CSV table of C-alpha atoms in Angstrom, one decimal:
chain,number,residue,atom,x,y,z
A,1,UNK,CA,10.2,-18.2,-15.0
A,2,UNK,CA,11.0,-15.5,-12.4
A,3,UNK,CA,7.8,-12.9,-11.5
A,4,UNK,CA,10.1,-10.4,-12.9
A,5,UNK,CA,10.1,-12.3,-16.0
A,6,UNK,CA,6.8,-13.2,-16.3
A,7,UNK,CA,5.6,-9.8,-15.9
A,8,UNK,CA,8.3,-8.2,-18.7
A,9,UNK,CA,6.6,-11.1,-20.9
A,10,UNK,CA,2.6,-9.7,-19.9
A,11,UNK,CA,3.7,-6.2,-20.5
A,12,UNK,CA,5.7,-6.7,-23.8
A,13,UNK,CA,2.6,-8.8,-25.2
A,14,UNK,CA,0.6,-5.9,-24.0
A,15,UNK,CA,2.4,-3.4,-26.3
A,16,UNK,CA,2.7,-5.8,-28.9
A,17,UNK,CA,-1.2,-5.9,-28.9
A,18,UNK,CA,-1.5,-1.9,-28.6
A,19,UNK,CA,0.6,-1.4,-31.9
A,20,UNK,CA,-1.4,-4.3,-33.3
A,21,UNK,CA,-4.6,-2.2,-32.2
A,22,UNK,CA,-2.7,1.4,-33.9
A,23,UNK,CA,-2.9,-0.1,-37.2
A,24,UNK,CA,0.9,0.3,-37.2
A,25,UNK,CA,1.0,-1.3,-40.5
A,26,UNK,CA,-0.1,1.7,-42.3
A,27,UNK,CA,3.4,2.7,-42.0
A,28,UNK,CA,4.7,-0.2,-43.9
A,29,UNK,CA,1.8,-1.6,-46.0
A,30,UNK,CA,0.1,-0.1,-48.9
A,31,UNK,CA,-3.0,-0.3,-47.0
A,32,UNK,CA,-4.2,0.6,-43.1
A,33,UNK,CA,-4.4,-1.5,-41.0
A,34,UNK,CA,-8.2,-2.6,-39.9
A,35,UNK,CA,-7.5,-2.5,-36.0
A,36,UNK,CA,-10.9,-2.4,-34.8
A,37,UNK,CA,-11.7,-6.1,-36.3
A,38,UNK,CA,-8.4,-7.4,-34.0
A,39,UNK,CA,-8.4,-10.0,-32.1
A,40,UNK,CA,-11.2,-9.5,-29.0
A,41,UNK,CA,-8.9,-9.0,-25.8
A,42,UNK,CA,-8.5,-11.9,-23.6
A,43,UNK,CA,-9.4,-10.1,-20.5
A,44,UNK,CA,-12.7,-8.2,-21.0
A,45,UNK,CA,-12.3,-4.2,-20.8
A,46,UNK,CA,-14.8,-3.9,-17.9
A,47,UNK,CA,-17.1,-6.6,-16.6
A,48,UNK,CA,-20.6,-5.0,-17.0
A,49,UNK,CA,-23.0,-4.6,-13.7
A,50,UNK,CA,-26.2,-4.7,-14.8
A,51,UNK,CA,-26.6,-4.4,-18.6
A,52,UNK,CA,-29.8,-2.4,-20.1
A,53,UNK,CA,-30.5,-2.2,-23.8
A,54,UNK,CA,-31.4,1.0,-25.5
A,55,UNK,CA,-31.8,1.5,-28.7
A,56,UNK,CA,-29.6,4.4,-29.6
A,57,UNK,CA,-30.7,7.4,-29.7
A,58,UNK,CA,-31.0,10.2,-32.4
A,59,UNK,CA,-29.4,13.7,-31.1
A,60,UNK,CA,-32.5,15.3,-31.7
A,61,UNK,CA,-33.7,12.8,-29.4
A,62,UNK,CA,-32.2,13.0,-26.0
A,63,UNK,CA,-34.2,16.2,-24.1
A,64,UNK,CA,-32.7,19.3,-24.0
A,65,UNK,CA,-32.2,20.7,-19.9
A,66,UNK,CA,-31.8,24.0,-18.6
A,67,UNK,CA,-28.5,24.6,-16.5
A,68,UNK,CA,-28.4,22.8,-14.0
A,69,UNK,CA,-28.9,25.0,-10.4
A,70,UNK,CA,-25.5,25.0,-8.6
A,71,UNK,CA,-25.6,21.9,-6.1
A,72,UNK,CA,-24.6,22.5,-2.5
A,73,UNK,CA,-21.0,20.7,-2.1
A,74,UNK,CA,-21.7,19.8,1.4
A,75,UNK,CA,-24.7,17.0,-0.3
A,76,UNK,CA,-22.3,15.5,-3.0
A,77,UNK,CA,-21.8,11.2,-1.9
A,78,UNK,CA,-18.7,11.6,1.0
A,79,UNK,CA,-17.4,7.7,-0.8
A,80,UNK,CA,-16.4,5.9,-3.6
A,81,UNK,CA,-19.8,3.4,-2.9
A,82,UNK,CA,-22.2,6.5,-1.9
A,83,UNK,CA,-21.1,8.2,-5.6
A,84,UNK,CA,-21.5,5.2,-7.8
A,85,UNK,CA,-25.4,4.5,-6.3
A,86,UNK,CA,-26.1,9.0,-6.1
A,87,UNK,CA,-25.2,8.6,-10.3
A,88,UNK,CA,-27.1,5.3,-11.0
A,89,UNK,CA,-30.3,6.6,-9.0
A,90,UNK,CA,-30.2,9.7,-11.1
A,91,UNK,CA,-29.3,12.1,-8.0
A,92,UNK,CA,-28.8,15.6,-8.6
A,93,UNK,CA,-25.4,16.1,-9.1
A,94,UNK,CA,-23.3,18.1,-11.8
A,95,UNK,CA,-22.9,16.2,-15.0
A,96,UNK,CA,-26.1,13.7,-14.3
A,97,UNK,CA,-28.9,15.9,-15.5
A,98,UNK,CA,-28.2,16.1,-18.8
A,99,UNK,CA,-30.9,14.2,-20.1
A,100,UNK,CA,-31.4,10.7,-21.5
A,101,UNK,CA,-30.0,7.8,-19.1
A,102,UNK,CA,-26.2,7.5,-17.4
A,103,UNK,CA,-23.1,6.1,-17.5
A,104,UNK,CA,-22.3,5.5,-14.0
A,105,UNK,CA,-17.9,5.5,-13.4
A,106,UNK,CA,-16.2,2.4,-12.8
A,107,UNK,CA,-13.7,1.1,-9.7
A,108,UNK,CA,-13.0,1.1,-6.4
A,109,UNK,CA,-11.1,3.7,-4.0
A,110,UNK,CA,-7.3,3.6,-3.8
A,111,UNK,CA,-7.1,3.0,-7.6
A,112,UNK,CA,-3.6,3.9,-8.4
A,113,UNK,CA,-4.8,5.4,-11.8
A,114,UNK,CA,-7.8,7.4,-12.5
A,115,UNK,CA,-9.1,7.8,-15.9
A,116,UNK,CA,-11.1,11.4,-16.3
A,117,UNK,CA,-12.5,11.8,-20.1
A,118,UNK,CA,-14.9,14.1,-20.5
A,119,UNK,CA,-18.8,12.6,-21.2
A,120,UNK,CA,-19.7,9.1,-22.2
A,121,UNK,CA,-20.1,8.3,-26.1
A,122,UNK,CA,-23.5,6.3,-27.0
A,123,UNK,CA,-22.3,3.0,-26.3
A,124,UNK,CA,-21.7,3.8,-22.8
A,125,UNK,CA,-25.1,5.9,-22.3
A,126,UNK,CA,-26.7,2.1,-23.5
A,127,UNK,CA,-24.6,-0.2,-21.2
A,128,UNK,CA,-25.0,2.2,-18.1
A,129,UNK,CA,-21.5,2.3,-16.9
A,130,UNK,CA,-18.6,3.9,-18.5
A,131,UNK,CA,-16.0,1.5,-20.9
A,132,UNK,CA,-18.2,0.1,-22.9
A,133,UNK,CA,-18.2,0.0,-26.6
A,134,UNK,CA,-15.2,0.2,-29.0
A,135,UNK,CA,-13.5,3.1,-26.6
A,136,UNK,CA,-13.3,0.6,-23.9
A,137,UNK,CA,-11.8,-2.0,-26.3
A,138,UNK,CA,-9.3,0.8,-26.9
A,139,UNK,CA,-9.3,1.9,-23.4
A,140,UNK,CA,-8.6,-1.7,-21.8
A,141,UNK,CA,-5.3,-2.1,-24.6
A,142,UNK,CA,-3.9,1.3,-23.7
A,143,UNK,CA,-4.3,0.3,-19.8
A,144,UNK,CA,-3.0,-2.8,-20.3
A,145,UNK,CA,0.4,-1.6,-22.6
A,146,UNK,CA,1.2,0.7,-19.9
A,147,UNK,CA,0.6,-2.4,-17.5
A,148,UNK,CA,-2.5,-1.3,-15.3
A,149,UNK,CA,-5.7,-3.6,-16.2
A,150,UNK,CA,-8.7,-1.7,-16.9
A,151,UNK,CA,-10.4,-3.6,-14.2
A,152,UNK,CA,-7.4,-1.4,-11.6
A,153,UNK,CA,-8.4,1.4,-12.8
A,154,UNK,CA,-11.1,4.3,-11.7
A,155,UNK,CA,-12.9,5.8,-15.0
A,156,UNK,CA,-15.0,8.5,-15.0
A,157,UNK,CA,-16.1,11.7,-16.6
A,158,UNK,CA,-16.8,14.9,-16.0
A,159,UNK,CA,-20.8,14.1,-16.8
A,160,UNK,CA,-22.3,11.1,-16.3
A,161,UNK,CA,-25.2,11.8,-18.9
A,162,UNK,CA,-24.8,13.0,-22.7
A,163,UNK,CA,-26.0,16.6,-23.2
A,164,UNK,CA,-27.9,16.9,-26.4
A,165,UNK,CA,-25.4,19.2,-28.3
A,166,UNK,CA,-22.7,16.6,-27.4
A,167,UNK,CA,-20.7,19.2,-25.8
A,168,UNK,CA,-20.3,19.7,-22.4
A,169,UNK,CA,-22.2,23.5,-21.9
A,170,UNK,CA,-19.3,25.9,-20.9
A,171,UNK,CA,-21.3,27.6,-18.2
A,172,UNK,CA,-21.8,23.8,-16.3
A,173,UNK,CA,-17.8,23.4,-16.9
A,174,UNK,CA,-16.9,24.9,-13.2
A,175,UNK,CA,-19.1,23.3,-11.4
A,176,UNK,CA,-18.4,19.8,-13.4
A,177,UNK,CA,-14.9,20.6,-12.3
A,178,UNK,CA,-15.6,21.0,-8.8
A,179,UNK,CA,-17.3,17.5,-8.7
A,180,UNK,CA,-14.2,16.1,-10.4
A,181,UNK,CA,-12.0,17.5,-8.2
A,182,UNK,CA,-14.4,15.9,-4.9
A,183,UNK,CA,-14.0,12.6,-7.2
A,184,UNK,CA,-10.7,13.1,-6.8
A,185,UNK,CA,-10.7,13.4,-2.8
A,186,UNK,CA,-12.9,10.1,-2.9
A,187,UNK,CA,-10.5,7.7,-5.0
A,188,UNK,CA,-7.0,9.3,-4.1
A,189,UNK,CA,-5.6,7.7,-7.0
A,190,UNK,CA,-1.5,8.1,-7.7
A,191,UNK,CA,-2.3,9.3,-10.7
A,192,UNK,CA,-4.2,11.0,-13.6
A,193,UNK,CA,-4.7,10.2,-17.1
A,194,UNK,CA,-6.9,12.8,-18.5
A,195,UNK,CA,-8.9,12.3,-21.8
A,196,UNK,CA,-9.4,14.7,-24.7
A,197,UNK,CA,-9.5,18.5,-24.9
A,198,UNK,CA,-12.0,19.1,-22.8
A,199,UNK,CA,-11.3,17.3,-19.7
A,200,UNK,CA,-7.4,19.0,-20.0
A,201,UNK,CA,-9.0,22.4,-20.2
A,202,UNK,CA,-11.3,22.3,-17.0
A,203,UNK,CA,-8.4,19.7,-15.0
A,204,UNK,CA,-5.2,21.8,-16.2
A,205,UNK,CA,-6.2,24.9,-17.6
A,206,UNK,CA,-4.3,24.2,-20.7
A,207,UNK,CA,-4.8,23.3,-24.1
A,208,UNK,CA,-4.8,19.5,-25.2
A,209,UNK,CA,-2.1,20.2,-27.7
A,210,UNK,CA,0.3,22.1,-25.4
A,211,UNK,CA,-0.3,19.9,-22.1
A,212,UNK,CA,0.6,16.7,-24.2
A,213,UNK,CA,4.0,15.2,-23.6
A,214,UNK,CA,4.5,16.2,-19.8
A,215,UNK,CA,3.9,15.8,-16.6
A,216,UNK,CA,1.6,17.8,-14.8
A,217,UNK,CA,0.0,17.9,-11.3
A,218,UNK,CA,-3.7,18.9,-10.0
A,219,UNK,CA,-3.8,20.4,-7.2
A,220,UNK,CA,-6.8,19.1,-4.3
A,221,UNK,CA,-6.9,20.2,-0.8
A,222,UNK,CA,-3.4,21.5,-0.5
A,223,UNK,CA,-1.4,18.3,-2.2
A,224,UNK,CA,-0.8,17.8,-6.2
A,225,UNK,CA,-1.4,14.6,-8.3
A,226,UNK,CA,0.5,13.9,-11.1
A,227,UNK,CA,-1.1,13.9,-13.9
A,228,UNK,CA,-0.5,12.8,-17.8
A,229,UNK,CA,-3.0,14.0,-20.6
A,230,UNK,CA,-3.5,12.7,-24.1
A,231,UNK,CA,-6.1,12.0,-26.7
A,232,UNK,CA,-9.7,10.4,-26.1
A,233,UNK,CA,-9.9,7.2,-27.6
A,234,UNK,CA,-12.7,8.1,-29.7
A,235,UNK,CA,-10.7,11.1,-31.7
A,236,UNK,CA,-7.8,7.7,-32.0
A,237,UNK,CA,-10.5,5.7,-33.3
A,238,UNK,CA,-11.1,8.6,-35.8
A,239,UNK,CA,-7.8,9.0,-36.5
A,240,UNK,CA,-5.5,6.4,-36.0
A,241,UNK,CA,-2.5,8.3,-37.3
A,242,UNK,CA,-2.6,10.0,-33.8
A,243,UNK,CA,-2.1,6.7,-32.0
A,244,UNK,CA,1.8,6.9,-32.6
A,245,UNK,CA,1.6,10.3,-30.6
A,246,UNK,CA,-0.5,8.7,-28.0
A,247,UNK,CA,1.9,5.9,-27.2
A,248,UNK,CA,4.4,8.9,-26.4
A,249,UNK,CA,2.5,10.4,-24.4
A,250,UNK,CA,1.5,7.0,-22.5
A,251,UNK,CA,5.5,6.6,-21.8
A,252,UNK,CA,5.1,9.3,-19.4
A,253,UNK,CA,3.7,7.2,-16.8
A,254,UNK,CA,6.3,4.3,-18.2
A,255,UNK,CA,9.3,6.0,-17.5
A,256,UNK,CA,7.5,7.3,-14.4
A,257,UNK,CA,7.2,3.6,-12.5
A,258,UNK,CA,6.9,5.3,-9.3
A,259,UNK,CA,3.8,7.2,-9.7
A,260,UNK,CA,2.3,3.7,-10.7
């Protein structure tokens, strides 16, 4: 079998397994489709550093901070390594003073896709690094249908910790910004795929619901990355209806082969 071949194969059996994951049957069956009890994928979503176990925490329980003063940009990590190790030591950057413990991003520089979503959900907060849980079962089949493995990827957020509201405070969102876009400088991915509502609105000053279905560029330091934009996995675990809309908007980067 050719290499062309071989790969058609991988990615078809990757999209196979994503429907599989959508509960696609609820179009067809009298009863959804129970996707989060499929089959365990055969390459794990992210192989974990250093796992720590928390026990998970109450809302009420993770402390509540003040803002967070404005950090001087000229002291934020100038590389990929510096960032990951200024995050897990608890430096004091925007997004990792939050309160409660971190979810350091995952990858390496030169990634051709970077994942941006907007904070970590619990699972992530207890595993220390981001794509943990059931959103990086998700996460790892959504990478893997559009044929870029998880492990190829750069995930990150816009905060590394979990403020207690679980909203991202709107007078933190420029700053948070700011760091994304110096992220951005430090992995010079290809391209984007930006996560949930708010992660659109600070990235691409647009709505979720408008930005969906195109393909849009962030602009950093005078040159734009494409970028395409579409629903957090948690809101598709919540409602897998949406996933049908999500693989639409995933065929963005599809039919775009070259930014890959």
């Amino acid at each position: 079998m050719s290499l062309n071949s071989t790969l058609a194969v991988k990615t078809a059996s990757a999209v196979t397994k994503w429907w599989e994951m959508a509960g696609l049957g609820y179009l067809v069956e009298d009863e959804p489709v129970n996707w989060l009890e499929a089959e365990k994928p055969k390459e794990a979503p992210i192989a974990p550093p250093k796992t720590q176990t928390h026990a998970r925490p109450n809302i009420s329980d993770i402390p509540k901070t003040a803002p967070a003063a404005p950090v001087d940009p000229a002291s934020w990590p100038q590389s990929v390594e510096q960032l990951l190790a200024d995050i897990e030591n608890g430096a004091p950057l925007p997004g990792n003073q939050f309160g409660g413990n971190r979810a350091k991003p995952v990858g390496a520089a030169n990634c051709e896709l970077m994942i941006i979503s907007d904070l970590p959900d619990f699972d992530e907060i207890e595993a220390g690094f981001l794509g943990a849980g059931e959103s990086g079962k998700l996460l790892a089949n959504v990478t893997a249908a559009i044929g870029q493995g998880i492990n190829r990827c750069f995930l990150t957020a816009l905060a590394s910790t979990r403020p207690a509201s679980g909203d991202l405070p709107e007078e933190e969102i420029p700053q948070l910004t700011a760091f994304m876009m110096h992220q951005i400088g430090l992995v010079k991915p290809k391209t984007l795929l930006i996560l949930g509502s708010a992660a659109c609105s600070a990235l691409l000053g647009a709505e979720l619901m408008s930005a969906r279905g195109s393909l849009l560029f962030v602009k950093h330091n005078g040159q734009k990355v494409s970028a395409v934009t579409t629903f957090h996995p948690r809101t598709l675990m919540a409602r897998p209806v949406l996933k049908a809309q999500a693989w639409r908007d995933l065929q963005m980067l599809l039919i775009n082969k070259d930014l890959m």
